[in-house]
Structure formats: C-alpha cells, structure tokens
Tab-separated table of C-alpha atoms in Angstrom:
chain	number	residue	atom	x	y	z
V	1142	MET	CA	8.086	-12.185	-5.523
V	1143	ALA	CA	5.782	-12.883	-8.462
V	1144	HIS	CA	6.878	-11.860	-11.942
V	1145	GLN	CA	5.651	-8.397	-12.856
V	1146	SER	CA	3.280	-9.501	-15.650
V	1147	LEU	CA	1.610	-11.952	-13.259
V	1148	ARG	CA	1.350	-9.275	-10.571
V	1149	LEU	CA	-0.208	-6.821	-13.016
V	1150	THR	CA	-2.799	-9.367	-14.112
V	1151	LYS	CA	-3.761	-10.148	-10.511
V	1152	ILE	CA	-3.980	-6.469	-9.617
V	1153	LEU	CA	-6.151	-5.742	-12.647
V	1154	ASP	CA	-8.403	-8.711	-11.892
V	1155	PHE	CA	-8.917	-7.298	-8.389
V	1156	VAL	CA	-9.721	-3.810	-9.746
V	1157	LEU	CA	-12.193	-5.140	-12.303
V	1158	GLU	CA	-13.969	-7.234	-9.689
V	1159	ASN	CA	-13.987	-4.627	-6.914
V	1160	GLY	CA	-13.822	-1.286	-8.702
V	1161	SER	CA	-10.700	-0.100	-6.884
V	1162	ILE	CA	-7.595	-1.210	-5.021
V	1163	GLN	CA	-5.341	0.238	-2.335
V	1164	VAL	CA	-1.591	-0.173	-1.993
V	1165	GLU	CA	-2.238	-2.106	1.224
V	1166	ASP	CA	-4.474	-4.526	-0.706
V	1167	ILE	CA	-1.623	-5.268	-3.111
V	1168	GLU	CA	0.801	-5.834	-0.260
V	1169	THR	CA	-1.567	-8.405	1.241
V	1170	LEU	CA	-2.557	-9.974	-2.075
V	1171	LEU	CA	0.921	-10.376	-3.525
V	1172	GLY	CA	3.305	-10.064	-0.572
V	1173	VAL	CA	5.231	-7.158	-2.105
V	1174	SER	CA	6.580	-3.919	-0.694
V	1175	PRO	CA	4.623	-0.644	-0.877
V	1176	ALA	CA	7.173	0.685	-3.397
V	1177	THR	CA	6.638	-2.313	-5.698
V	1178	ALA	CA	2.874	-1.985	-5.367
V	1179	ARG	CA	3.012	1.686	-6.347
V	1180	ARG	CA	5.266	0.943	-9.341
V	1181	ASP	CA	2.864	-1.726	-10.542
V	1182	LEU	CA	-0.065	0.677	-10.273
V	1183	ASP	CA	1.889	3.337	-12.143
V	1184	ARG	CA	2.595	0.846	-14.938
V	1185	LEU	CA	-1.085	-0.095	-15.252
V	1186	ALA	CA	-2.029	3.588	-15.218
V	1187	SER	CA	0.497	4.332	-17.993
V	1188	GLN	CA	-1.286	1.703	-20.113
V	1189	GLN	CA	-4.643	3.351	-19.271
V	1190	MET	CA	-5.888	0.179	-17.587
V	1191	VAL	CA	-6.516	1.890	-14.244
V	1192	THR	CA	-6.731	5.464	-12.985
V	1193	ARG	CA	-4.370	6.341	-10.156
V	1194	VAL	CA	-5.836	7.958	-7.049
V	1195	ARG	CA	-4.275	8.790	-3.706
V	1196	GLY	CA	-3.209	5.548	-2.036
V	1197	GLY	CA	-4.279	3.253	-4.863
V	1198	ALA	CA	-6.212	3.095	-8.135
V	1199	VAL	CA	-9.737	2.797	-9.522
V	1200	ALA	CA	-11.063	1.099	-12.647
V	1201	ASN	CA	-10.547	3.004	-15.873
V	1202	PRO	CA	-13.815	3.511	-17.799
V	1203	LEU	CA	-12.082	1.816	-20.755
V	1204	SER	CA	-10.982	-1.228	-18.770
V	1205	GLY	CA	-14.220	-3.106	-19.352
V	1206	ASP	CA	-13.051	-3.798	-22.925
V	1207	LEU	CA	-9.676	-5.401	-22.232
V	1208	PRO	CA	-7.586	-8.015	-23.976
V	1209	LEU	CA	-8.587	-11.508	-22.924
V	1210	ARG	CA	-5.397	-12.142	-20.988
V	1211	TYR	CA	-6.385	-9.327	-18.609
V	1212	ARG	CA	-10.015	-10.318	-18.107
V	1213	PRO	CA	-10.982	-12.153	-14.942
V	1214	VAL	CA	-12.684	-15.363	-16.014
V	1215	ASN	CA	-15.739	-15.677	-13.829
V	1216	SER	CA	-17.268	-19.167	-13.628
V	1217	GLY	CA	-13.892	-20.547	-14.725
V	1218	ARG	CA	-14.687	-24.111	-13.679
V	1219	VAL	CA	-17.968	-24.025	-15.564
V	1220	LYS	CA	-16.249	-22.788	-18.729
V	1221	GLN	CA	-13.657	-25.522	-18.430
V	1222	ARG	CA	-16.363	-28.156	-18.013
V	1223	LEU	CA	-18.181	-26.841	-21.079
V	1224	ALA	CA	-14.925	-26.760	-23.041
V	1225	LYS	CA	-14.112	-30.380	-22.200
V	1226	THR	CA	-17.546	-31.487	-23.359
V	1227	ALA	CA	-17.209	-29.455	-26.561
V	1228	ALA	CA	-13.805	-31.018	-27.320
V	1229	LYS	CA	-15.327	-34.502	-27.032
V	1230	LEU	CA	-17.667	-33.665	-29.922
V	1231	VAL	CA	-14.703	-33.325	-32.303
V	1232	LYS	CA	-13.629	-36.269	-34.490
V	1233	PRO	CA	-10.366	-36.915	-36.376
V	1234	GLY	CA	-10.356	-35.078	-39.677
V	1235	ASP	CA	-12.869	-32.429	-38.593
V	1236	VAL	CA	-12.550	-28.801	-39.642
V	1237	ILE	CA	-13.518	-26.717	-36.613
V	1238	GLY	CA	-14.402	-23.029	-36.437
V	1239	LEU	CA	-13.684	-20.971	-33.314
V	1240	ASN	CA	-14.510	-17.299	-32.893
V	1241	GLY	CA	-12.845	-15.244	-30.168
V	1242	GLY	CA	-13.835	-15.285	-26.519
V	1243	THR	CA	-12.858	-16.665	-23.137
V	1244	THR	CA	-15.073	-19.721	-23.640
V	1245	THR	CA	-13.724	-20.613	-27.085
V	1246	THR	CA	-10.199	-20.040	-25.785
V	1247	GLU	CA	-10.923	-22.763	-23.216
V	1248	VAL	CA	-12.318	-24.963	-26.006
V	1249	SER	CA	-9.099	-24.527	-28.001
V	1250	ARG	CA	-7.021	-25.594	-24.988
V	1251	GLU	CA	-9.125	-28.690	-24.429
V	1252	LEU	CA	-8.904	-29.519	-28.139
V	1253	ALA	CA	-5.127	-29.248	-27.971
V	1254	LEU	CA	-5.045	-31.655	-25.024
V	1255	ARG	CA	-7.412	-34.107	-26.665
V	1256	VAL	CA	-5.627	-34.388	-30.006
V	1257	SER	CA	-2.250	-34.764	-28.289
V	1258	LYS	CA	-3.460	-37.633	-26.084
V	1259	ASP	CA	-5.987	-39.492	-28.242
V	1260	PRO	CA	-4.278	-41.921	-30.661
V	1261	GLY	CA	-7.149	-41.460	-33.088
V	1262	PHE	CA	-5.833	-38.016	-34.000
V	1263	GLN	CA	-2.266	-39.138	-34.730
V	1264	ARG	CA	-3.026	-40.237	-38.308
V	1265	HIS	CA	-5.848	-37.794	-38.974
V	1266	GLY	CA	-5.563	-34.496	-37.163
V	1267	ILE	CA	-7.975	-31.577	-37.261
V	1268	THR	CA	-8.080	-28.151	-38.854
V	1269	VAL	CA	-9.047	-25.114	-36.792
V	1270	VAL	CA	-10.321	-21.974	-38.515
V	1271	THR	CA	-10.288	-18.924	-36.282
V	1272	ASN	CA	-10.292	-15.146	-36.320
V	1273	ALA	CA	-8.739	-14.976	-32.829
V	1274	ILE	CA	-4.968	-14.592	-32.857
V	1275	ASN	CA	-4.603	-15.735	-29.242
V	1276	ILE	CA	-6.280	-19.044	-30.155
V	1277	ALA	CA	-4.114	-19.394	-33.273
V	1278	ASN	CA	-1.013	-18.730	-31.180
V	1279	GLU	CA	-1.942	-21.421	-28.636
V	1280	LEU	CA	-2.548	-24.042	-31.326
V	1281	ALA	CA	0.218	-23.144	-33.768
V	1282	LEU	CA	2.807	-25.610	-32.418
V	1283	ARG	CA	0.459	-28.602	-32.219
V	1284	PRO	CA	1.481	-30.993	-35.037
V	1285	GLN	CA	-1.980	-32.623	-35.132
V	1286	ILE	CA	-3.720	-29.261	-35.682
V	1287	LYS	CA	-3.634	-27.232	-38.876
V	1288	VAL	CA	-4.535	-23.608	-38.144
V	1289	ILE	CA	-6.184	-21.263	-40.621
V	1290	VAL	CA	-6.431	-17.609	-39.548
V	1291	VAL	CA	-8.899	-15.453	-41.451
V	1292	GLY	CA	-7.685	-12.047	-42.536
V	1293	GLY	CA	-8.880	-8.574	-41.705
V	1294	THR	CA	-8.360	-5.845	-39.128
V	1295	LEU	CA	-7.219	-6.786	-35.628
V	1296	ARG	CA	-9.236	-5.542	-32.669
V	1297	PRO	CA	-6.679	-5.404	-29.818
V	1298	CYS	CA	-9.479	-5.363	-27.250
V	1299	SER	CA	-10.512	-8.920	-28.066
V	1300	TYR	CA	-7.695	-10.357	-30.227
V	1301	GLU	CA	-10.271	-10.902	-32.998
V	1302	VAL	CA	-9.672	-10.184	-36.678
V	1303	VAL	CA	-12.761	-8.643	-38.286
V	1304	GLY	CA	-13.913	-6.987	-41.497
V	1305	ASN	CA	-14.724	-7.781	-45.130
V	1306	MET	CA	-11.505	-9.710	-45.740
V	1307	SER	CA	-12.446	-12.332	-43.164
V	1308	GLY	CA	-15.791	-12.800	-44.864
V	1309	LEU	CA	-14.112	-13.376	-48.227
V	1310	VAL	CA	-11.925	-16.110	-46.733
V	1311	LEU	CA	-14.781	-17.782	-44.871
V	1312	ASP	CA	-16.950	-17.843	-48.003
V	1313	ASN	CA	-14.352	-20.183	-49.525
V	1314	LEU	CA	-14.092	-22.557	-46.567
V	1315	ALA	CA	-16.259	-25.402	-45.297
V	1316	MET	CA	-16.266	-26.371	-41.619
V	1317	SER	CA	-17.603	-29.515	-39.965
V	1318	ARG	CA	-18.622	-27.627	-36.841
V	1319	MET	CA	-18.474	-24.112	-35.484
V	1320	PHE	CA	-18.112	-23.513	-31.763
V	1321	LEU	CA	-19.557	-20.062	-31.142
V	1322	ALA	CA	-18.953	-17.931	-28.052
V	1323	VAL	CA	-21.475	-15.153	-27.403
V	1324	VAL	CA	-22.045	-12.287	-24.981
V	1325	SER	CA	-25.751	-12.974	-24.557
V	1326	ILE	CA	-28.620	-15.235	-25.604
V	1327	ASP	CA	-32.012	-13.559	-26.039
V	1328	VAL	CA	-34.706	-16.218	-26.492
V	1329	LYS	CA	-36.822	-13.754	-28.475
V	1330	ARG	CA	-34.181	-12.209	-30.726
V	1331	GLY	CA	-31.187	-14.539	-30.939
V	1332	LEU	CA	-27.458	-14.319	-30.206
V	1333	PHE	CA	-25.519	-11.159	-29.421
V	1334	ASN	CA	-22.043	-9.845	-28.724
V	1335	ASP	CA	-20.749	-6.340	-28.017
V	1336	ASP	CA	-19.265	-5.247	-31.360
V	1337	LEU	CA	-20.928	-4.876	-34.772
V	1338	LEU	CA	-17.875	-5.913	-36.786
V	1339	GLU	CA	-17.309	-8.963	-34.601
V	1340	ALA	CA	-20.984	-9.872	-34.962
V	1341	GLU	CA	-20.714	-9.672	-38.765
V	1342	THR	CA	-17.606	-11.879	-38.773
V	1343	ASN	CA	-19.278	-14.377	-36.433
V	1344	ALA	CA	-22.230	-14.540	-38.850
V	1345	ASP	CA	-19.793	-15.246	-41.703
V	1346	PHE	CA	-18.482	-18.227	-39.743
V	1347	LEU	CA	-21.990	-19.621	-39.344
V	1348	ARG	CA	-22.657	-19.610	-43.080
V	1349	SER	CA	-19.591	-21.781	-43.660
V	1350	ALA	CA	-20.316	-24.395	-40.978
V	1351	GLN	CA	-22.282	-27.623	-41.394
V	1352	ARG	CA	-23.149	-27.629	-37.692
V	1353	VAL	CA	-23.156	-24.769	-35.161
V	1354	THR	CA	-22.726	-25.318	-31.440
V	1355	VAL	CA	-23.092	-22.323	-29.129
V	1356	VAL	CA	-20.946	-22.783	-26.011
V	1357	ALA	CA	-22.251	-20.484	-23.278
V	1358	ASP	CA	-22.539	-20.645	-19.508
V	1359	SER	CA	-25.953	-19.950	-17.970
V	1360	SER	CA	-25.119	-16.294	-17.229
V	1361	LYS	CA	-25.421	-15.568	-20.957
V	1362	PHE	CA	-29.196	-16.051	-20.765
V	1363	SER	CA	-29.505	-12.994	-18.510
V	1364	ALA	CA	-26.691	-10.887	-19.997
V	1365	LEU	CA	-27.240	-8.011	-22.425
V	1366	GLY	CA	-25.361	-7.773	-25.727
V	1367	THR	CA	-25.534	-4.874	-28.155
V	1368	ALA	CA	-24.798	-6.357	-31.594
V	1369	ARG	CA	-26.891	-9.212	-32.966
V	1370	ILE	CA	-25.032	-12.095	-34.573
V	1371	CYS	CA	-28.066	-14.011	-35.818
V	1372	ASP	CA	-31.444	-15.426	-34.890
V	1373	PHE	CA	-31.713	-19.100	-33.922
V	1374	GLU	CA	-32.195	-20.490	-37.436
V	1375	PRO	CA	-28.474	-21.330	-38.054
V	1376	ILE	CA	-27.998	-22.860	-34.579
V	1377	ASP	CA	-28.062	-26.628	-34.113
V	1378	GLU	CA	-27.295	-26.921	-30.416
V	1379	ILE	CA	-26.450	-24.933	-27.300
V	1380	LEU	CA	-24.005	-26.334	-24.772
V	1381	THR	CA	-24.527	-24.808	-21.323
V	1382	ASP	CA	-24.435	-25.614	-17.613
V	1383	SER	CA	-28.097	-24.940	-16.855
V	1384	VAL	CA	-31.246	-23.501	-18.403
V	1385	ASP	CA	-34.697	-22.872	-16.980
V	1386	SER	CA	-37.639	-24.918	-18.234
V	1387	GLN	CA	-39.350	-22.032	-20.024
V	1388	THR	CA	-36.205	-21.092	-21.958
V	1389	LEU	CA	-35.582	-24.761	-22.753
V	1390	GLU	CA	-39.081	-25.087	-24.191
V	1391	VAL	CA	-38.637	-22.034	-26.417
V	1392	LEU	CA	-35.274	-23.226	-27.729
V	1393	GLU	CA	-36.422	-26.770	-28.388
V	1394	SER	CA	-39.499	-25.455	-30.204
V	1395	GLN	CA	-37.079	-23.892	-32.692
V	1396	GLY	CA	-35.314	-27.194	-33.306
V	1397	ILE	CA	-32.300	-26.492	-31.095
V	1398	THR	CA	-30.793	-29.280	-29.037
V	1399	VAL	CA	-29.791	-28.056	-25.580
V	1400	LEU	CA	-26.971	-29.985	-23.910
V	1401	THR	CA	-26.330	-29.338	-20.216
V	1402	VAL	CA	-23.208	-30.412	-18.337
C-alpha cells in the first residue's frame, strides 16, 4: 500500500485533472480498500483541497491555487528537457536567480545534478538567489551551491516569498542570469503570472540580473495570466519547446533570442 502522502497527491492530481473522483476510482488507481479510500478523501476534504460528495469528491474551488507539491505537472517531459538545457547555460562561479514555479523547480533540480557531476564546479560553485522556499530547501545541502533566500511574506499557495523586503534585498544583489518562470506570454503586452505581489517580486529580480532567460513551454503562449511582470525590454532570451513563425518574428523583432529544444 502506498504511503498516505503519496496516495493523497495521486488522488488530488486525479481530481484536478478530471474534476471529480469516486471511491471506486481510488481503489483501482491505488489498489486500496474502500475504507482507506474514504479516509484519504476525508483527509483531503479536511484540508479544503476537495469537497466530499456521496461516493467520492469533487474539486474544491480553491484547489486551483495549490502548493507546488500538489500540482499535477502537465508536459512534465517538456519541462525537464527545458530545465536540462537551462542548466547547461550555467558556468562555474555564476550567480543565478530563480523565481518560484514548476519549471524553475525543475531547473533547480537539473542545476543540482550538474554541479554535483561536473568537475568544473568543484573548485568554483554557483550561488542561487531565490524567493521560493521549496527551491531553497532542495538546494540547501548541495556543497557546491550557495543559496540566498530573499525575505518577505510567504505565500503558501506557491511557496514564494513576496513583498517590499524582497525588493530591498534584490536591489543589493547582482546576478549573472535570471531564469524566469511565467504563467503566460502575451506577444503584445509581455510576461504575466497570476499574483500582483509575485509579479512585483519577479520584476525586482529582473532589475538585478545581467541576463534574463524566460523558461516556458509552448502552452504559455496561449495561456492567460492576470498580473503583468514586465514588457519584453528586460528579456534577453526565451527557452521553449516550440513557437509559431509569427510569434517568433515578433519576439526577434524586439531583440529576443528564442531557443527551442
């Protein structure tokens, strides 16, 4: 029988992808008894992650804004491919900025693997500046990586620290490169995410970076974000899996290098 935390994550992934789940679905999905399935649903409901209904559960209206560890990562292979390419852009001694997000979390994991395996990083490691506590936690025990966490108020929905304090810290730092995760890319208006405070903190990161690389799968070009981070002026390159010719032309006309993998 799978550990409860793993079962809960799988159940929640199913609910977020399908809108609802039945006890019978959980039995088939996880190979557990009906009693265990019901207990797991009750636990998720007590945390307001799902709403219990007769015979199962449905998605809670609040469950769209969940901590990263509970979010299903669609296009997971694409994100991993992008993350590996991003990690290869990093050199020994670099100071790297990472905002929060599923894509930048993948970048942090690939960075950790690269610096631990590449002899070039043994004498000169890297510094990672982040406002995402999950990323800081993953990198904290890597001897080749110095981690700087900007201060502020923690948003439990995204694990990101935001607010004026983070801006004060970032104003006193200089980064070689910023890897920026976004919710959407609007070729007419710029880069967006879903929270105003996060957008302000992301913009603070950009002002402190010598080079900015947006890491975004192709779905971001058709997604809709609500809070603008910036226009395209601070952006040096966009790393993605595919982009249509018209969008590519617009981006390149603004001096942005588009890298596809």
